[in-house]
XYZ file of C-alpha atoms in Angstrom:
82
model
C 8.872 -17.148 -13.350
C 12.579 -17.405 -13.821
C 12.590 -13.980 -15.529
C 10.641 -12.449 -12.723
C 12.964 -13.977 -10.106
C 15.990 -12.627 -11.986
C 14.404 -9.187 -12.252
C 13.611 -9.088 -8.533
C 17.094 -10.217 -7.604
C 18.759 -7.580 -9.736
C 16.490 -4.591 -9.116
C 15.397 -5.068 -5.520
C 16.053 -1.998 -3.373
C 17.840 -4.387 -0.994
C 20.538 -4.985 -3.598
C 20.946 -1.354 -4.782
C 23.495 0.940 -3.283
C 22.205 3.716 -1.043
C 22.131 6.865 -3.256
C 21.047 9.458 -0.698
C 24.593 10.897 -0.323
C 24.887 11.367 -4.081
C 21.360 12.816 -4.372
C 22.176 15.313 -1.625
C 24.947 16.691 -3.730
C 22.771 17.450 -6.722
C 22.022 21.083 -7.645
C 18.736 20.348 -9.433
C 15.173 20.199 -8.148
C 13.592 16.815 -7.818
C 9.922 16.146 -7.153
C 9.203 12.809 -5.531
C 5.669 11.530 -6.117
C 4.415 8.608 -4.017
C 1.107 7.021 -3.182
C -0.013 7.665 0.347
C -0.647 3.969 0.900
C 2.910 3.030 -0.019
C 4.401 3.650 3.347
C 7.826 2.437 2.416
C 8.232 4.811 -0.550
C 6.622 7.644 1.435
C 9.306 7.211 4.095
C 12.046 7.112 1.417
C 10.793 10.311 -0.202
C 10.518 12.163 3.104
C 14.057 11.105 3.988
C 15.445 12.450 0.733
C 13.605 15.763 1.182
C 15.218 16.134 4.580
C 18.671 15.742 3.045
C 18.271 17.466 -0.335
C 17.059 21.075 -0.104
C 15.869 21.164 -3.733
C 13.694 18.031 -3.403
C 9.943 18.187 -2.764
C 7.497 15.416 -2.101
C 3.855 15.041 -3.297
C 1.771 12.285 -1.829
C -1.222 11.084 -3.837
C -4.136 10.203 -1.611
C -5.381 6.626 -2.042
C -2.359 5.827 -4.196
C -0.289 2.770 -3.636
C 2.993 1.578 -5.157
C 2.120 2.104 -8.818
C 0.585 5.577 -8.553
C 1.617 6.365 -12.087
C -0.757 3.590 -13.289
C -3.441 4.117 -10.692
C -3.770 7.934 -11.078
C -2.118 8.936 -14.385
C -4.255 12.083 -14.682
C -3.092 13.279 -11.202
C 0.517 12.613 -12.105
C 0.097 14.361 -15.452
C -1.365 17.418 -13.617
C 1.605 17.516 -11.275
C 4.029 17.355 -14.128
C 2.212 20.245 -15.940
C 2.761 22.432 -12.852
C 6.503 22.315 -13.386
């Protein structure tokens, strides 16, 4: 439990600096993939896409926070499209 508490304290989004201004300066395409049920990450991805012209967002229906574990075949298919 102590390890988990330490992890959450150090890697929580609440403790991370806001990187949107830095992302907006990037000259590379970024594809943000979120689960449709993860409303917080959906909102973050949509915000980034509004500020970074080379970003795109794909929402996985029925996906939640760990869409890479819930739907690995869908994510793999998206990556093959690149």
